[in-house]
JSON list of C-alpha atoms in Angstrom, two decimals:
[
{"chain": "A", "resi": 1, "resn": "GLU", "atom": "CA", "xyz": [-7.94, -31.13, -27.72]},
{"chain": "A", "resi": 2, "resn": "PRO", "atom": "CA", "xyz": [-7.35, -29.10, -30.91]},
{"chain": "A", "resi": 3, "resn": "ASP", "atom": "CA", "xyz": [-3.82, -28.17, -31.89]},
{"chain": "A", "resi": 4, "resn": "VAL", "atom": "CA", "xyz": [-3.20, -24.55, -30.94]},
{"chain": "A", "resi": 5, "resn": "THR", "atom": "CA", "xyz": [-1.38, -22.60, -33.65]},
{"chain": "A", "resi": 6, "resn": "ILE", "atom": "CA", "xyz": [-0.03, -19.07, -33.91]},
{"chain": "A", "resi": 7, "resn": "VAL", "atom": "CA", "xyz": [-2.42, -16.87, -35.92]},
{"chain": "A", "resi": 8, "resn": "SER", "atom": "CA", "xyz": [-0.49, -13.60, -35.67]},
{"chain": "A", "resi": 9, "resn": "GLY", "atom": "CA", "xyz": [3.20, -13.68, -34.77]},
{"chain": "A", "resi": 10, "resn": "LEU", "atom": "CA", "xyz": [5.55, -11.32, -32.99]},
{"chain": "A", "resi": 11, "resn": "LYS", "atom": "CA", "xyz": [6.78, -8.13, -34.63]},
{"chain": "A", "resi": 12, "resn": "ASP", "atom": "CA", "xyz": [10.29, -6.67, -34.33]},
{"chain": "A", "resi": 13, "resn": "MET", "atom": "CA", "xyz": [10.41, -3.64, -32.04]},
{"chain": "A", "resi": 14, "resn": "VAL", "atom": "CA", "xyz": [12.85, -0.77, -31.59]},
{"chain": "A", "resi": 15, "resn": "VAL", "atom": "CA", "xyz": [12.69, 0.94, -28.22]},
{"chain": "A", "resi": 16, "resn": "SER", "atom": "CA", "xyz": [14.75, 3.48, -26.28]},
{"chain": "A", "resi": 17, "resn": "GLU", "atom": "CA", "xyz": [16.56, 2.52, -23.09]},
{"chain": "A", "resi": 18, "resn": "GLY", "atom": "CA", "xyz": [14.33, 3.04, -20.05]},
{"chain": "A", "resi": 19, "resn": "ASP", "atom": "CA", "xyz": [11.09, 2.62, -22.00]},
{"chain": "A", "resi": 20, "resn": "ASP", "atom": "CA", "xyz": [8.60, -0.25, -21.82]},
{"chain": "A", "resi": 21, "resn": "VAL", "atom": "CA", "xyz": [7.98, -2.48, -24.84]},
{"chain": "A", "resi": 22, "resn": "THR", "atom": "CA", "xyz": [5.09, -4.87, -25.47]},
{"chain": "A", "resi": 23, "resn": "PHE", "atom": "CA", "xyz": [5.10, -7.95, -27.71]},
{"chain": "A", "resi": 24, "resn": "ARG", "atom": "CA", "xyz": [1.85, -9.61, -28.80]},
{"chain": "A", "resi": 25, "resn": "CYS", "atom": "CA", "xyz": [1.13, -13.01, -30.28]},
{"chain": "A", "resi": 26, "resn": "GLN", "atom": "CA", "xyz": [-2.34, -14.28, -31.20]},
{"chain": "A", "resi": 27, "resn": "VAL", "atom": "CA", "xyz": [-3.14, -17.99, -30.98]},
{"chain": "A", "resi": 28, "resn": "SER", "atom": "CA", "xyz": [-5.94, -19.96, -32.57]},
{"chain": "A", "resi": 29, "resn": "HIS", "atom": "CA", "xyz": [-7.73, -21.12, -29.40]},
{"chain": "A", "resi": 30, "resn": "GLU", "atom": "CA", "xyz": [-8.49, -19.73, -25.96]},
{"chain": "A", "resi": 31, "resn": "ASN", "atom": "CA", "xyz": [-7.03, -21.25, -22.78]},
{"chain": "A", "resi": 32, "resn": "ALA", "atom": "CA", "xyz": [-3.92, -22.44, -24.61]},
{"chain": "A", "resi": 33, "resn": "LYS", "atom": "CA", "xyz": [-1.61, -24.54, -22.46]},
{"chain": "A", "resi": 34, "resn": "ASP", "atom": "CA", "xyz": [2.15, -25.03, -22.73]},
{"chain": "A", "resi": 35, "resn": "ILE", "atom": "CA", "xyz": [2.94, -21.34, -23.35]},
{"chain": "A", "resi": 36, "resn": "GLU", "atom": "CA", "xyz": [6.43, -19.97, -22.92]},
{"chain": "A", "resi": 37, "resn": "TRP", "atom": "CA", "xyz": [8.09, -16.57, -23.40]},
{"chain": "A", "resi": 38, "resn": "LYS", "atom": "CA", "xyz": [11.87, -16.29, -23.70]},
{"chain": "A", "resi": 39, "resn": "LEU", "atom": "CA", "xyz": [14.39, -13.49, -24.06]},
{"chain": "A", "resi": 40, "resn": "GLN", "atom": "CA", "xyz": [17.75, -14.58, -25.47]},
{"chain": "A", "resi": 41, "resn": "ASP", "atom": "CA", "xyz": [16.83, -18.24, -24.78]},
{"chain": "A", "resi": 42, "resn": "VAL", "atom": "CA", "xyz": [16.09, -17.52, -21.10]},
{"chain": "A", "resi": 43, "resn": "ALA", "atom": "CA", "xyz": [12.56, -18.40, -19.96]},
{"chain": "A", "resi": 44, "resn": "LEU", "atom": "CA", "xyz": [10.70, -15.37, -18.56]},
{"chain": "A", "resi": 45, "resn": "GLN", "atom": "CA", "xyz": [8.51, -15.34, -15.47]},
{"chain": "A", "resi": 46, "resn": "ASN", "atom": "CA", "xyz": [5.75, -12.88, -14.65]},
{"chain": "A", "resi": 47, "resn": "ASN", "atom": "CA", "xyz": [7.33, -10.35, -12.25]},
{"chain": "A", "resi": 48, "resn": "GLU", "atom": "CA", "xyz": [7.87, -6.61, -11.77]},
{"chain": "A", "resi": 49, "resn": "MET", "atom": "CA", "xyz": [10.12, -6.39, -14.85]},
{"chain": "A", "resi": 50, "resn": "ASN", "atom": "CA", "xyz": [8.22, -8.77, -17.17]},
{"chain": "A", "resi": 51, "resn": "GLU", "atom": "CA", "xyz": [4.44, -8.57, -17.38]},
{"chain": "A", "resi": 52, "resn": "ILE", "atom": "CA", "xyz": [2.96, -11.66, -19.03]},
{"chain": "A", "resi": 53, "resn": "SER", "atom": "CA", "xyz": [-0.77, -11.63, -19.69]},
{"chain": "A", "resi": 54, "resn": "VAL", "atom": "CA", "xyz": [-3.58, -12.79, -21.97]},
{"chain": "A", "resi": 55, "resn": "GLU", "atom": "CA", "xyz": [-6.07, -10.42, -23.63]},
{"chain": "A", "resi": 56, "resn": "LYS", "atom": "CA", "xyz": [-9.44, -11.66, -24.92]},
{"chain": "A", "resi": 57, "resn": "GLY", "atom": "CA", "xyz": [-8.33, -15.24, -24.27]},
{"chain": "A", "resi": 58, "resn": "ARG", "atom": "CA", "xyz": [-6.19, -15.56, -27.41]},
{"chain": "A", "resi": 59, "resn": "ILE", "atom": "CA", "xyz": [-3.77, -12.61, -27.47]},
{"chain": "A", "resi": 60, "resn": "HIS", "atom": "CA", "xyz": [-0.73, -13.35, -25.34]},
{"chain": "A", "resi": 61, "resn": "THR", "atom": "CA", "xyz": [1.33, -10.31, -24.37]},
{"chain": "A", "resi": 62, "resn": "LEU", "atom": "CA", "xyz": [4.74, -9.75, -22.88]},
{"chain": "A", "resi": 63, "resn": "THR", "atom": "CA", "xyz": [5.68, -6.30, -21.59]},
{"chain": "A", "resi": 64, "resn": "LEU", "atom": "CA", "xyz": [9.33, -5.68, -20.74]},
{"chain": "A", "resi": 65, "resn": "ARG", "atom": "CA", "xyz": [9.55, -2.79, -18.29]},
{"chain": "A", "resi": 66, "resn": "LYS", "atom": "CA", "xyz": [12.29, -0.14, -18.36]},
{"chain": "A", "resi": 67, "resn": "VAL", "atom": "CA", "xyz": [14.43, -1.99, -20.89]},
{"chain": "A", "resi": 68, "resn": "THR", "atom": "CA", "xyz": [18.22, -1.73, -20.78]},
{"chain": "A", "resi": 69, "resn": "GLU", "atom": "CA", "xyz": [20.94, -2.52, -23.26]},
{"chain": "A", "resi": 70, "resn": "GLN", "atom": "CA", "xyz": [21.12, -6.01, -21.71]},
{"chain": "A", "resi": 71, "resn": "ASP", "atom": "CA", "xyz": [17.57, -6.67, -22.98]},
{"chain": "A", "resi": 72, "resn": "ILE", "atom": "CA", "xyz": [18.67, -6.52, -26.63]},
{"chain": "A", "resi": 73, "resn": "GLY", "atom": "CA", "xyz": [18.10, -9.88, -28.28]},
{"chain": "A", "resi": 74, "resn": "THR", "atom": "CA", "xyz": [15.54, -12.30, -29.57]},
{"chain": "A", "resi": 75, "resn": "VAL", "atom": "CA", "xyz": [12.13, -12.60, -27.93]},
{"chain": "A", "resi": 76, "resn": "THR", "atom": "CA", "xyz": [10.50, -16.00, -28.48]},
{"chain": "A", "resi": 77, "resn": "PHE", "atom": "CA", "xyz": [6.88, -16.99, -27.94]},
{"chain": "A", "resi": 78, "resn": "ARG", "atom": "CA", "xyz": [6.14, -20.72, -27.94]},
{"chain": "A", "resi": 79, "resn": "VAL", "atom": "CA", "xyz": [2.86, -22.59, -27.78]},
{"chain": "A", "resi": 80, "resn": "GLY", "atom": "CA", "xyz": [3.32, -26.37, -27.99]},
{"chain": "A", "resi": 81, "resn": "PRO", "atom": "CA", "xyz": [5.53, -27.06, -31.04]},
{"chain": "A", "resi": 82, "resn": "HIS", "atom": "CA", "xyz": [4.92, -23.63, -32.63]},
{"chain": "A", "resi": 83, "resn": "THR", "atom": "CA", "xyz": [7.19, -20.60, -32.11]},
{"chain": "A", "resi": 84, "resn": "SER", "atom": "CA", "xyz": [7.37, -16.98, -33.19]},
{"chain": "A", "resi": 85, "resn": "THR", "atom": "CA", "xyz": [10.41, -14.73, -32.74]},
{"chain": "A", "resi": 86, "resn": "ALA", "atom": "CA", "xyz": [11.18, -11.02, -32.97]}
]
């Protein structure tokens, strides 16, 4: 299986409290396994506050809904040994 790398990394975002914010990361291959999103070193699950999805097979997205001051921090996307942060 080919090594999946990050083609286009995360970008820093500034957002107002109560708004939604979306982070995108493009990987080199579709159906990438071993994907993880973190906020402040805490692994995120797909739920009503965090929407984790894949667009066009290679663009992984994380939407944080109605962000609060507690959501300030580093967002990390990891695929295998590769990471991108914003």
